[in-house]
mmCIF file of C-alpha atoms in Angstrom:
data_model
loop_
_atom_site.group_PDB
_atom_site.id
_atom_site.type_symbol
_atom_site.label_atom_id
_atom_site.label_comp_id
_atom_site.label_asym_id
_atom_site.label_seq_id
_atom_site.Cartn_x
_atom_site.Cartn_y
_atom_site.Cartn_z
ATOM 1 C CA MET A 1 19.255 23.329 62.934
ATOM 2 C CA PRO A 2 22.314 25.268 61.057
ATOM 3 C CA GLU A 3 21.608 27.055 57.592
ATOM 4 C CA ASN A 4 23.708 27.447 55.052
ATOM 5 C CA ARG A 5 26.167 30.430 55.658
ATOM 6 C CA SER A 6 24.871 33.810 55.392
ATOM 7 C CA SER A 7 24.672 37.015 57.484
ATOM 8 C CA LEU A 8 23.046 35.402 60.240
ATOM 9 C CA THR A 9 25.170 35.127 63.421
ATOM 10 C CA ARG A 10 24.216 33.626 66.289
ATOM 11 C CA SER A 11 24.244 35.598 69.656
ATOM 12 C CA ALA A 12 27.456 34.220 71.793
ATOM 13 C CA PRO A 13 27.570 34.930 75.149
ATOM 14 C CA ARG A 14 31.135 36.580 76.320
ATOM 15 C CA LEU A 15 32.765 33.325 77.392
ATOM 16 C CA ALA A 16 31.996 32.060 73.694
ATOM 17 C CA ARG A 17 33.257 34.860 71.969
ATOM 18 C CA ARG A 18 36.720 34.239 74.153
ATOM 19 C CA LEU A 19 36.605 30.742 72.688
ATOM 20 C CA LEU A 20 35.769 31.662 69.254
ATOM 21 C CA ALA A 21 38.784 34.230 69.391
ATOM 22 C CA ALA A 22 41.114 31.093 70.577
ATOM 23 C CA ALA A 23 40.049 29.346 67.766
ATOM 24 C CA PHE A 24 40.946 31.786 65.240
ATOM 25 C CA ALA A 25 44.528 31.448 66.269
ATOM 26 C CA LEU A 26 44.397 27.660 66.288
ATOM 27 C CA PRO A 27 47.547 25.848 64.733
ATOM 28 C CA LEU A 28 47.235 21.868 64.539
ATOM 29 C CA THR A 29 50.744 21.494 65.169
ATOM 30 C CA VAL A 30 52.787 18.747 65.746
ATOM 31 C CA ALA A 31 57.046 17.903 68.304
ATOM 32 C CA GLY A 32 62.355 17.360 67.651
ATOM 33 C CA LEU A 33 66.044 17.065 69.196
ATOM 34 C CA ALA A 34 68.297 19.632 67.234
ATOM 35 C CA VAL A 35 70.837 17.787 66.110
ATOM 36 C CA ALA A 36 73.964 18.628 63.543
ATOM 37 C CA ALA A 37 73.766 18.309 59.804
ATOM 38 C CA PRO A 38 74.958 14.958 58.191
ATOM 39 C CA ALA A 39 78.594 14.861 57.137
ATOM 40 C CA ALA A 40 79.285 14.217 53.254
ATOM 41 C CA ALA A 41 80.839 10.979 53.669
ATOM 42 C CA ALA A 42 78.541 7.586 54.472
ATOM 43 C CA PRO A 43 79.682 4.653 56.520
ATOM 44 C CA ALA A 44 79.953 1.437 54.763
ATOM 45 C CA ALA A 45 77.973 -0.597 57.163
ATOM 46 C CA VAL A 46 75.127 -0.357 59.955
ATOM 47 C CA PRO A 47 76.766 1.617 62.985
ATOM 48 C CA SER A 48 77.485 -0.901 66.039
ATOM 49 C CA GLY A 49 76.247 1.515 68.666
ATOM 50 C CA PRO A 50 72.923 1.549 70.645
ATOM 51 C CA THR A 51 69.815 0.265 69.050
ATOM 52 C CA ALA A 52 67.544 3.356 68.288
ATOM 53 C CA SER A 53 63.914 3.888 67.564
ATOM 54 C CA VAL A 54 63.213 7.216 65.839
ATOM 55 C CA ALA A 55 59.930 9.070 65.468
ATOM 56 C CA LEU A 56 59.781 11.785 62.931
ATOM 57 C CA GLY A 57 56.748 13.984 62.040
ATOM 58 C CA ASP A 58 54.200 16.448 63.611
ATOM 59 C CA SER A 59 52.563 16.705 66.847
ATOM 60 C CA TYR A 60 50.545 14.027 66.959
ATOM 61 C CA ILE A 61 53.862 11.388 67.330
ATOM 62 C CA SER A 62 55.822 14.557 69.112
ATOM 63 C CA GLY A 63 54.003 14.271 72.194
ATOM 64 C CA GLU A 64 51.815 17.723 71.863
ATOM 65 C CA ALA A 65 49.539 17.349 74.976
ATOM 66 C CA GLY A 66 51.096 15.362 77.101
ATOM 67 C CA ARG A 67 50.989 17.761 80.020
ATOM 68 C CA TRP A 68 47.673 17.252 80.363
ATOM 69 C CA MET A 69 45.876 14.192 82.293
ATOM 70 C CA GLY A 70 42.327 14.270 80.947
ATOM 71 C CA ASN A 71 40.625 17.904 81.106
ATOM 72 C CA ALA A 72 38.822 20.240 83.800
ATOM 73 C CA ALA A 73 36.869 23.423 83.284
ATOM 74 C CA GLY A 74 38.048 26.102 85.359
ATOM 75 C CA THR A 75 41.086 28.368 85.467
ATOM 76 C CA SER A 76 42.786 28.071 88.974
ATOM 77 C CA GLY A 77 45.724 25.739 89.984
ATOM 78 C CA SER A 78 46.169 22.271 88.958
ATOM 79 C CA ARG A 79 42.757 22.196 87.235
ATOM 80 C CA ASN A 80 41.305 19.339 89.548
ATOM 81 C CA GLY A 81 45.013 17.380 88.882
ATOM 82 C CA THR A 82 44.928 17.374 84.966
ATOM 83 C CA ASP A 83 47.927 19.458 84.824
ATOM 84 C CA ARG A 84 51.159 18.065 85.014
ATOM 85 C CA ALA A 85 53.122 21.177 84.995
ATOM 86 C CA TRP A 86 51.529 22.388 87.987
ATOM 87 C CA ASN A 87 54.285 22.758 90.804
ATOM 88 C CA GLY A 88 52.086 23.804 93.415
ATOM 89 C CA THR A 89 52.391 27.708 93.215
ATOM 90 C CA SER A 90 52.157 27.946 89.087
ATOM 91 C CA ALA A 91 52.472 25.820 86.084
ATOM 92 C CA ASP A 92 56.159 25.200 83.887
ATOM 93 C CA PRO A 93 54.973 23.606 80.396
ATOM 94 C CA SER A 94 59.192 22.694 80.552
ATOM 95 C CA VAL A 95 58.596 20.059 83.168
ATOM 96 C CA VAL A 96 56.893 18.005 80.693
ATOM 97 C CA TYR A 97 58.285 19.320 77.283
ATOM 98 C CA GLY A 98 61.532 20.032 78.405
ATOM 99 C CA ALA A 99 63.777 22.827 76.351
ATOM 100 C CA THR A 100 61.276 22.355 73.209
ATOM 101 C CA ALA A 101 58.183 24.181 75.272
ATOM 102 C CA ALA A 102 60.385 27.307 74.253
ATOM 103 C CA SER A 103 60.194 26.343 70.233
ATOM 104 C CA GLY A 104 56.701 24.767 70.407
ATOM 105 C CA CYS A 105 57.949 21.628 69.413
ATOM 106 C CA ASP A 106 56.264 20.503 72.480
ATOM 107 C CA ARG A 107 58.125 16.990 72.602
ATOM 108 C CA SER A 108 56.754 15.565 75.814
ATOM 109 C CA ASP A 109 57.945 13.037 78.238
ATOM 110 C CA VAL A 110 55.229 10.477 77.395
ATOM 111 C CA ALA A 111 55.654 11.173 73.797
ATOM 112 C CA GLU A 112 54.963 7.804 72.073
ATOM 113 C CA VAL A 113 58.506 6.684 70.679
ATOM 114 C CA LEU A 114 59.179 7.056 74.793
ATOM 115 C CA GLY A 115 56.361 4.430 75.623
ATOM 116 C CA ALA A 116 57.202 1.675 73.597
ATOM 117 C CA SER A 117 60.175 1.122 76.015
ATOM 118 C CA THR A 118 60.982 -2.517 74.812
ATOM 119 C CA VAL A 119 61.778 -1.636 70.925
ATOM 120 C CA ALA A 120 65.321 0.095 71.454
ATOM 121 C CA GLN A 121 68.072 1.314 74.002
ATOM 122 C CA ASN A 122 67.662 4.524 73.082
ATOM 123 C CA ARG A 123 64.159 6.441 72.267
ATOM 124 C CA ILE A 124 64.545 9.286 70.167
ATOM 125 C CA ASP A 125 62.256 12.092 69.335
ATOM 126 C CA LEU A 126 62.912 14.545 66.256
ATOM 127 C CA ALA A 127 59.126 15.205 65.700
ATOM 128 C CA CYS A 128 57.968 18.925 65.937
ATOM 129 C CA SER A 129 54.394 20.112 66.456
ATOM 130 C CA GLY A 130 53.196 21.815 63.415
ATOM 131 C CA ALA A 131 55.894 20.288 60.973
ATOM 132 C CA VAL A 132 54.754 19.559 57.383
ATOM 133 C CA THR A 133 56.336 17.247 54.647
ATOM 134 C CA ALA A 134 58.833 19.785 53.428
ATOM 135 C CA ASN A 135 60.020 20.027 57.059
ATOM 136 C CA VAL A 136 61.140 16.250 57.254
ATOM 137 C CA PHE A 137 63.106 16.604 53.561
ATOM 138 C CA ARG A 138 66.675 16.988 53.313
ATOM 139 C CA ALA A 139 68.033 20.283 52.911
ATOM 140 C CA ALA A 140 69.561 19.477 49.989
ATOM 141 C CA ASN A 141 66.605 18.330 48.479
ATOM 142 C CA GLY A 142 64.011 20.864 49.067
ATOM 143 C CA GLY A 143 63.667 20.477 52.992
ATOM 144 C CA GLN A 144 63.341 23.248 55.284
ATOM 145 C CA SER A 145 64.060 24.252 58.828
ATOM 146 C CA PHE A 146 61.686 24.875 61.772
ATOM 147 C CA LYS A 147 61.280 26.337 64.588
ATOM 148 C CA GLY A 148 64.867 26.695 64.407
ATOM 149 C CA GLU A 149 65.968 23.268 63.528
ATOM 150 C CA ALA A 150 67.435 21.522 60.634
ATOM 151 C CA PRO A 151 65.040 19.279 58.552
ATOM 152 C CA GLN A 152 64.292 16.393 60.083
ATOM 153 C CA ALA A 153 66.067 14.018 57.841
ATOM 154 C CA ASP A 154 69.231 15.757 58.453
ATOM 155 C CA GLN A 155 68.677 15.336 61.950
ATOM 156 C CA LEU A 156 68.248 11.513 61.296
ATOM 157 C CA ALA A 157 71.105 10.865 59.432
ATOM 158 C CA THR A 158 73.383 12.099 62.473
ATOM 159 C CA VAL A 159 71.129 9.631 64.715
ATOM 160 C CA ALA A 160 71.849 7.016 62.296
ATOM 161 C CA ARG A 161 75.498 6.996 62.554
ATOM 162 C CA GLN A 162 75.583 7.414 65.947
ATOM 163 C CA ASN A 163 72.876 4.600 66.615
ATOM 164 C CA ASN A 164 71.579 1.324 65.322
ATOM 165 C CA VAL A 165 68.529 2.155 64.234
ATOM 166 C CA LYS A 166 65.506 -0.270 64.349
ATOM 167 C CA LEU A 167 62.772 1.408 64.024
ATOM 168 C CA ILE A 168 61.467 4.862 62.488
ATOM 169 C CA THR A 169 58.052 5.596 62.861
ATOM 170 C CA LEU A 170 56.311 8.629 60.803
ATOM 171 C CA SER A 171 53.532 10.665 61.426
ATOM 172 C CA ILE A 172 52.708 13.796 58.668
ATOM 173 C CA GLY A 173 50.292 15.471 56.454
ATOM 174 C CA GLY A 174 48.145 16.732 58.572
ATOM 175 C CA ASN A 175 49.308 19.742 58.485
ATOM 176 C CA ASP A 176 49.285 19.902 54.612
ATOM 177 C CA LEU A 177 45.998 18.878 54.628
ATOM 178 C CA GLY A 178 44.970 21.957 56.593
ATOM 179 C CA PHE A 179 43.593 20.596 59.974
ATOM 180 C CA GLY A 180 44.269 23.864 61.832
ATOM 181 C CA SER A 181 42.683 25.555 59.540
ATOM 182 C CA ILE A 182 39.545 23.394 59.439
ATOM 183 C CA ILE A 183 39.195 22.989 62.692
ATOM 184 C CA SER A 184 39.080 26.819 63.409
ATOM 185 C CA ASP A 185 36.456 27.039 60.235
ATOM 186 C CA CYS A 186 33.943 24.418 62.237
ATOM 187 C CA VAL A 187 34.295 26.428 65.617
ATOM 188 C CA GLN A 188 33.310 29.287 63.582
ATOM 189 C CA ASP A 189 30.259 27.472 62.375
ATOM 190 C CA TYR A 190 28.988 26.677 65.445
ATOM 191 C CA LEU A 191 29.668 29.693 67.314
ATOM 192 C CA ILE A 192 28.888 32.761 65.209
ATOM 193 C CA TRP A 193 27.808 31.249 61.529
ATOM 194 C CA TYR A 194 25.172 28.931 62.330
ATOM 195 C CA SER A 195 26.049 26.626 59.478
ATOM 196 C CA TYR A 196 28.012 23.550 59.051
ATOM 197 C CA CYS A 197 31.345 23.102 57.740
ATOM 198 C CA HIS A 198 31.792 19.872 56.628
ATOM 199 C CA GLY A 199 30.830 20.742 52.973
ATOM 200 C CA SER A 200 33.728 23.581 52.470
ATOM 201 C CA ALA A 201 36.293 21.327 54.564
ATOM 202 C CA GLN A 202 35.382 18.676 52.491
ATOM 203 C CA SER A 203 36.816 20.623 49.251
ATOM 204 C CA SER A 204 39.441 21.761 50.930
ATOM 205 C CA ILE A 205 40.969 18.186 51.652
ATOM 206 C CA ASP A 206 40.204 16.821 48.545
ATOM 207 C CA SER A 207 41.861 20.030 46.386
ATOM 208 C CA ARG A 208 45.093 19.377 49.138
ATOM 209 C CA MET A 209 44.971 15.710 49.038
ATOM 210 C CA PRO A 210 47.363 14.892 46.183
ATOM 211 C CA ALA A 211 49.587 17.046 47.111
ATOM 212 C CA ALA A 212 49.906 16.216 50.591
ATOM 213 C CA MET A 213 50.298 12.525 49.783
ATOM 214 C CA ALA A 214 52.918 13.112 47.341
ATOM 215 C CA GLY A 215 54.906 15.127 50.326
ATOM 216 C CA VAL A 216 54.431 11.978 52.399
ATOM 217 C CA GLY A 217 55.475 9.790 49.492
ATOM 218 C CA LYS A 218 58.790 11.931 49.168
ATOM 219 C CA ALA A 219 59.393 12.268 52.820
ATOM 220 C CA ILE A 220 59.403 8.387 52.962
ATOM 221 C CA ASP A 221 61.810 8.235 50.061
ATOM 222 C CA GLU A 222 63.820 10.996 51.872
ATOM 223 C CA ILE A 223 64.044 8.714 54.886
ATOM 224 C CA ARG A 224 65.329 5.951 53.153
ATOM 225 C CA ALA A 225 68.248 7.905 51.081
ATOM 226 C CA VAL A 226 69.598 8.974 54.017
ATOM 227 C CA MET A 227 69.439 5.256 55.860
ATOM 228 C CA THR A 228 70.933 4.071 52.272
ATOM 229 C CA ALA A 229 73.831 6.834 52.942
ATOM 230 C CA ALA A 230 74.187 5.753 56.506
ATOM 231 C CA GLY A 231 75.214 2.062 55.325
ATOM 232 C CA TYR A 232 71.615 0.497 55.972
ATOM 233 C CA ALA A 233 69.658 -2.187 53.729
ATOM 234 C CA GLN A 234 66.318 -1.316 53.752
ATOM 235 C CA SER A 235 65.918 -5.141 55.621
ATOM 236 C CA ASP A 236 68.242 -3.568 59.025
ATOM 237 C CA TYR A 237 65.568 -0.932 59.849
ATOM 238 C CA ARG A 238 61.696 -0.867 60.050
ATOM 239 C CA LEU A 239 59.684 2.105 58.780
ATOM 240 C CA VAL A 240 55.778 2.798 60.061
ATOM 241 C CA LEU A 241 53.766 5.202 58.907
ATOM 242 C CA GLN A 242 51.168 5.639 60.716
ATOM 243 C CA SER A 243 47.604 7.746 60.333
ATOM 244 C CA TYR A 244 45.562 10.127 62.846
ATOM 245 C CA PRO A 245 43.180 9.994 65.508
ATOM 246 C CA SER A 246 39.668 11.338 65.682
ATOM 247 C CA PRO A 247 39.859 13.669 69.280
ATOM 248 C CA ILE A 248 36.108 13.934 68.924
ATOM 249 C CA PRO A 249 33.107 11.435 68.851
ATOM 250 C CA ARG A 250 30.254 11.199 66.598
ATOM 251 C CA SER A 251 26.577 13.092 67.774
ATOM 252 C CA ALA A 252 25.426 10.143 69.143
ATOM 253 C CA GLU A 253 28.225 10.080 71.589
ATOM 254 C CA MET A 254 28.483 13.511 72.559
ATOM 255 C CA ARG A 255 27.638 14.232 76.510
ATOM 256 C CA TYR A 256 26.758 18.023 75.960
ATOM 257 C CA PRO A 257 23.765 19.124 73.709
ATOM 258 C CA GLU A 258 24.140 20.724 70.798
ATOM 259 C CA SER A 259 22.204 23.545 71.766
ATOM 260 C CA GLY A 260 23.221 26.199 74.581
ATOM 261 C CA TRP A 261 27.013 26.588 75.145
ATOM 262 C CA SER A 262 27.890 23.846 77.166
ATOM 263 C CA ARG A 263 29.898 22.269 74.379
ATOM 264 C CA SER A 264 32.072 25.329 73.886
ATOM 265 C CA ASP A 265 32.301 26.745 77.673
ATOM 266 C CA THR A 266 32.370 23.674 79.527
ATOM 267 C CA GLY A 267 33.079 20.551 77.357
ATOM 268 C CA GLY A 268 35.561 22.440 74.866
ATOM 269 C CA CYS A 269 34.032 20.413 71.776
ATOM 270 C CA PRO A 270 32.203 23.223 69.794
ATOM 271 C CA PHE A 271 30.932 21.125 66.816
ATOM 272 C CA TRP A 272 27.500 20.602 65.501
ATOM 273 C CA ASP A 273 26.484 17.182 65.163
ATOM 274 C CA GLY A 274 26.417 17.343 61.484
ATOM 275 C CA ASP A 275 30.004 18.239 61.425
ATOM 276 C CA ALA A 276 30.980 15.935 64.415
ATOM 277 C CA ASP A 277 29.862 12.974 62.239
ATOM 278 C CA TRP A 278 31.967 14.229 59.270
ATOM 279 C CA ALA A 279 35.054 14.465 61.045
ATOM 280 C CA ARG A 280 34.651 10.940 62.498
ATOM 281 C CA ASP A 281 33.139 8.640 59.859
ATOM 282 C CA SER A 282 34.480 10.702 56.766
ATOM 283 C CA MET A 283 37.378 12.863 57.060
ATOM 284 C CA VAL A 284 39.321 10.734 59.777
ATOM 285 C CA PRO A 285 39.119 7.419 57.690
ATOM 286 C CA GLN A 286 39.558 8.838 54.530
ATOM 287 C CA ILE A 287 42.775 10.602 55.363
ATOM 288 C CA SER A 288 43.631 7.147 56.639
ATOM 289 C CA GLY A 289 43.036 5.538 53.490
ATOM 290 C CA ALA A 290 45.048 7.608 51.806
ATOM 291 C CA LEU A 291 47.567 7.441 53.812
ATOM 292 C CA ALA A 292 47.697 3.261 53.864
ATOM 293 C CA GLY A 293 47.347 3.993 50.172
ATOM 294 C CA VAL A 294 51.041 5.543 50.398
ATOM 295 C CA ALA A 295 52.451 3.270 53.091
ATOM 296 C CA ALA A 296 51.409 0.308 50.466
ATOM 297 C CA THR A 297 53.319 2.468 47.042
ATOM 298 C CA LYS A 298 56.365 2.901 49.277
ATOM 299 C CA GLY A 299 56.667 -0.532 50.847
ATOM 300 C CA VAL A 300 56.654 0.351 54.477
ATOM 301 C CA GLN A 301 54.423 -0.983 57.061
ATOM 302 C CA PHE A 302 50.768 1.055 58.313
ATOM 303 C CA LEU A 303 49.678 1.685 61.643
ATOM 304 C CA ASP A 304 45.746 2.778 61.621
ATOM 305 C CA LEU A 305 45.202 5.045 64.727
ATOM 306 C CA SER A 306 41.262 6.117 63.451
ATOM 307 C CA ASP A 307 39.473 4.559 66.147
ATOM 308 C CA MET A 308 42.344 4.348 69.086
ATOM 309 C CA LEU A 309 40.324 7.475 70.825
ATOM 310 C CA GLN A 310 37.182 5.787 70.175
ATOM 311 C CA GLY A 311 35.092 5.978 73.650
ATOM 312 C CA ARG A 312 38.191 8.696 74.891
ATOM 313 C CA GLU A 313 37.657 11.617 72.374
ATOM 314 C CA VAL A 314 36.662 15.156 74.090
ATOM 315 C CA CYS A 315 32.932 15.458 75.222
ATOM 316 C CA SER A 316 32.391 11.608 74.908
ATOM 317 C CA THR A 317 29.226 10.190 76.947
ATOM 318 C CA ALA A 318 31.882 7.283 77.903
ATOM 319 C CA THR A 319 34.410 9.588 80.207
ATOM 320 C CA ARG A 320 33.936 12.633 82.694
ATOM 321 C CA GLN A 321 35.858 15.604 83.752
ATOM 322 C CA PRO A 322 37.558 15.202 87.033
ATOM 323 C CA THR A 323 36.619 17.112 90.058
ATOM 324 C CA ALA A 324 37.944 18.463 93.139
ATOM 325 C CA SER A 325 36.862 15.329 94.776
ATOM 326 C CA SER A 326 37.438 12.849 91.990
ATOM 327 C CA GLY A 327 40.643 13.227 90.191
ATOM 328 C CA PRO A 328 41.531 11.902 86.410
ATOM 329 C CA SER A 329 41.612 8.453 85.927
ATOM 330 C CA ALA A 330 42.958 6.836 83.133
ATOM 331 C CA THR A 331 39.619 4.721 82.948
ATOM 332 C CA THR A 332 37.510 7.694 82.979
ATOM 333 C CA SER A 333 39.104 10.938 81.748
ATOM 334 C CA GLU A 334 39.211 11.819 78.335
ATOM 335 C CA TRP A 335 42.216 10.985 76.587
ATOM 336 C CA ALA A 336 42.303 14.110 74.244
ATOM 337 C CA ARG A 337 42.990 17.796 74.850
ATOM 338 C CA PHE A 338 39.772 19.685 75.005
ATOM 339 C CA LEU A 339 39.567 23.344 72.770
ATOM 340 C CA ASP A 340 41.220 25.373 75.457
ATOM 341 C CA GLY A 341 38.945 28.602 75.110
ATOM 342 C CA GLY A 342 36.018 29.667 76.740
ATOM 343 C CA LEU A 343 36.428 28.732 80.601
ATOM 344 C CA ASN A 344 39.486 27.319 80.045
ATOM 345 C CA THR A 345 41.626 30.287 77.796
ATOM 346 C CA THR A 346 44.440 30.759 80.694
ATOM 347 C CA GLN A 347 44.827 26.698 80.903
ATOM 348 C CA GLY A 348 47.653 26.356 78.638
ATOM 349 C CA VAL A 349 48.887 26.797 75.052
ATOM 350 C CA LEU A 350 45.944 26.514 72.287
ATOM 351 C CA GLN A 351 47.873 24.568 69.947
ATOM 352 C CA GLU A 352 47.799 21.741 72.531
ATOM 353 C CA SER A 353 44.085 21.746 71.801
ATOM 354 C CA MET A 354 42.733 18.435 70.030
ATOM 355 C CA HIS A 355 45.564 16.388 70.242
ATOM 356 C CA PRO A 356 46.177 12.740 72.606
ATOM 357 C CA ASN A 357 46.800 13.733 76.544
ATOM 358 C CA TYR A 358 48.799 12.146 78.910
ATOM 359 C CA TYR A 359 46.482 9.161 78.435
ATOM 360 C CA GLY A 360 46.506 8.783 75.366
ATOM 361 C CA GLN A 361 50.099 9.398 74.610
ATOM 362 C CA LEU A 362 50.846 6.327 76.815
ATOM 363 C CA ALA A 363 47.975 4.339 74.700
ATOM 364 C CA LEU A 364 49.829 5.432 71.830
ATOM 365 C CA GLY A 365 53.202 4.136 72.956
ATOM 366 C CA ARG A 366 51.424 0.659 73.593
ATOM 367 C CA CYS A 367 49.963 0.251 69.941
ATOM 368 C CA LEU A 368 53.872 1.043 68.693
ATOM 369 C CA THR A 369 54.978 -1.608 71.488
ATOM 370 C CA LEU A 370 52.252 -3.870 69.927
ATOM 371 C CA VAL A 371 53.267 -3.349 66.642
ATOM 372 C CA TRP A 372 56.735 -3.714 66.774
ATOM 373 C CA ALA A 373 56.279 -7.382 68.262
ATOM 374 C CA GLN A 374 55.093 -8.386 64.908
ATOM 375 C CA SER A 375 57.189 -9.228 62.254
ATOM 376 C CA GLY A 376 55.522 -7.217 59.406
ATOM 377 C CA GLY A 377 52.132 -6.499 58.099
ATOM 378 C CA ASN A 378 49.270 -3.868 58.258
ATOM 379 C CA TYR A 379 47.444 -3.083 61.851
ATOM 380 C CA ALA A 380 44.758 -0.907 63.647
ATOM 381 C CA CYS A 381 45.286 -0.148 66.979
ATOM 382 C CA ARG A 382 42.183 0.097 69.111
ATOM 383 C CA ASN A 383 41.383 0.644 73.130
ATOM 384 C CA THR A 384 39.289 -1.663 75.461
ATOM 385 C CA ALA A 385 36.633 0.110 77.483
ATOM 386 C CA GLY A 386 37.358 0.355 81.035
ATOM 387 C CA LYS A 387 40.576 -0.151 80.574
ATOM 388 C CA ASP A 388 44.047 2.189 80.612
ATOM 389 C CA ALA A 389 46.647 1.769 77.820
ATOM 390 C CA SER A 390 47.795 -2.063 78.810
ATOM 391 C CA GLY A 391 44.135 -2.303 77.289
ATOM 392 C CA MET A 392 45.507 -1.356 73.982
ATOM 393 C CA TYR A 393 45.059 -4.071 70.692
ATOM 394 C CA LEU A 394 45.953 -4.586 67.079
ATOM 395 C CA THR A 395 43.679 -6.127 64.719
ATOM 396 C CA ALA A 396 44.983 -7.016 61.232
ATOM 397 C CA ARG A 397 44.377 -4.258 58.275
#
């Protein structure tokens, strides 16, 4: 049982120390196509170009971790078939993330907006891994460029003039709340401090929440302003704000014991039971509730993803890691990327950790397709045990 943080440390084997070193650098990142800044003059009417669906925001919508089909411990080859970037002799992340592998925006070929194929003719991903709300605002109104790309609202202005935009989906706020720091702190507390992280993490979330949600609200206002300047009425397109899923399960659903090192070195889920329960049943619902409040205030549609990975999380008892003789599967593999450390320190990019992977991205695309089929209203998206992305379904929220 963990104690309060003190000088007491937990002796960690070499592999666990490697995992810890990786965790210190963990950013919770989040993926856009560079587009020119908007022209000064706005058209008088909605463009007659091809219909478009646009994704804005952070790594949870950019397609981060789309490289991975489940998780498998080890550092050689295709990692039991899980690495989609493996070409037989080496790994090339640009196969999955294109040119954004170099910038770190990590917009994958299975990003949510791409998976919702029936929404529009053009599906455009402007999101960038690591983005905060200020990276969405227009530059003229405090927006900041990020990873060599213009603020996302300014990119949207160009897209809105060249296409008939029907749907804009936004995922933002997680980095404003410090997700990456929270994960790093919780990993440290598991590996060396022998203490829980959720007390201090809860205080941090509470202190950052007002500013973060204000930023989300401003991001929505900025998107609306861009669309109005491009000649759109609010009835001409739909704006959906979505929340975040939990990448780790409750303690009762962890397949590795709390003691020992299997959670860190094999499972990639180095969290105490108490912290896992807090993250799954307190932090994620709190953030979803706050985002739902912003959506209601701003009059946009809300998509709750809190339970979208239920039973498919990293280390969940309902899943397993692929082996050399039994490869990855949408029905048995995890749908989120494990913490890339320990035995797996050379597998991929650390920022992919704790994001929906290939299977999770396909499921998100299905969620968006289902929401688009509804004329309005707020929904939660969930999966069906034992089924692939085709088993995703909505419940009214």
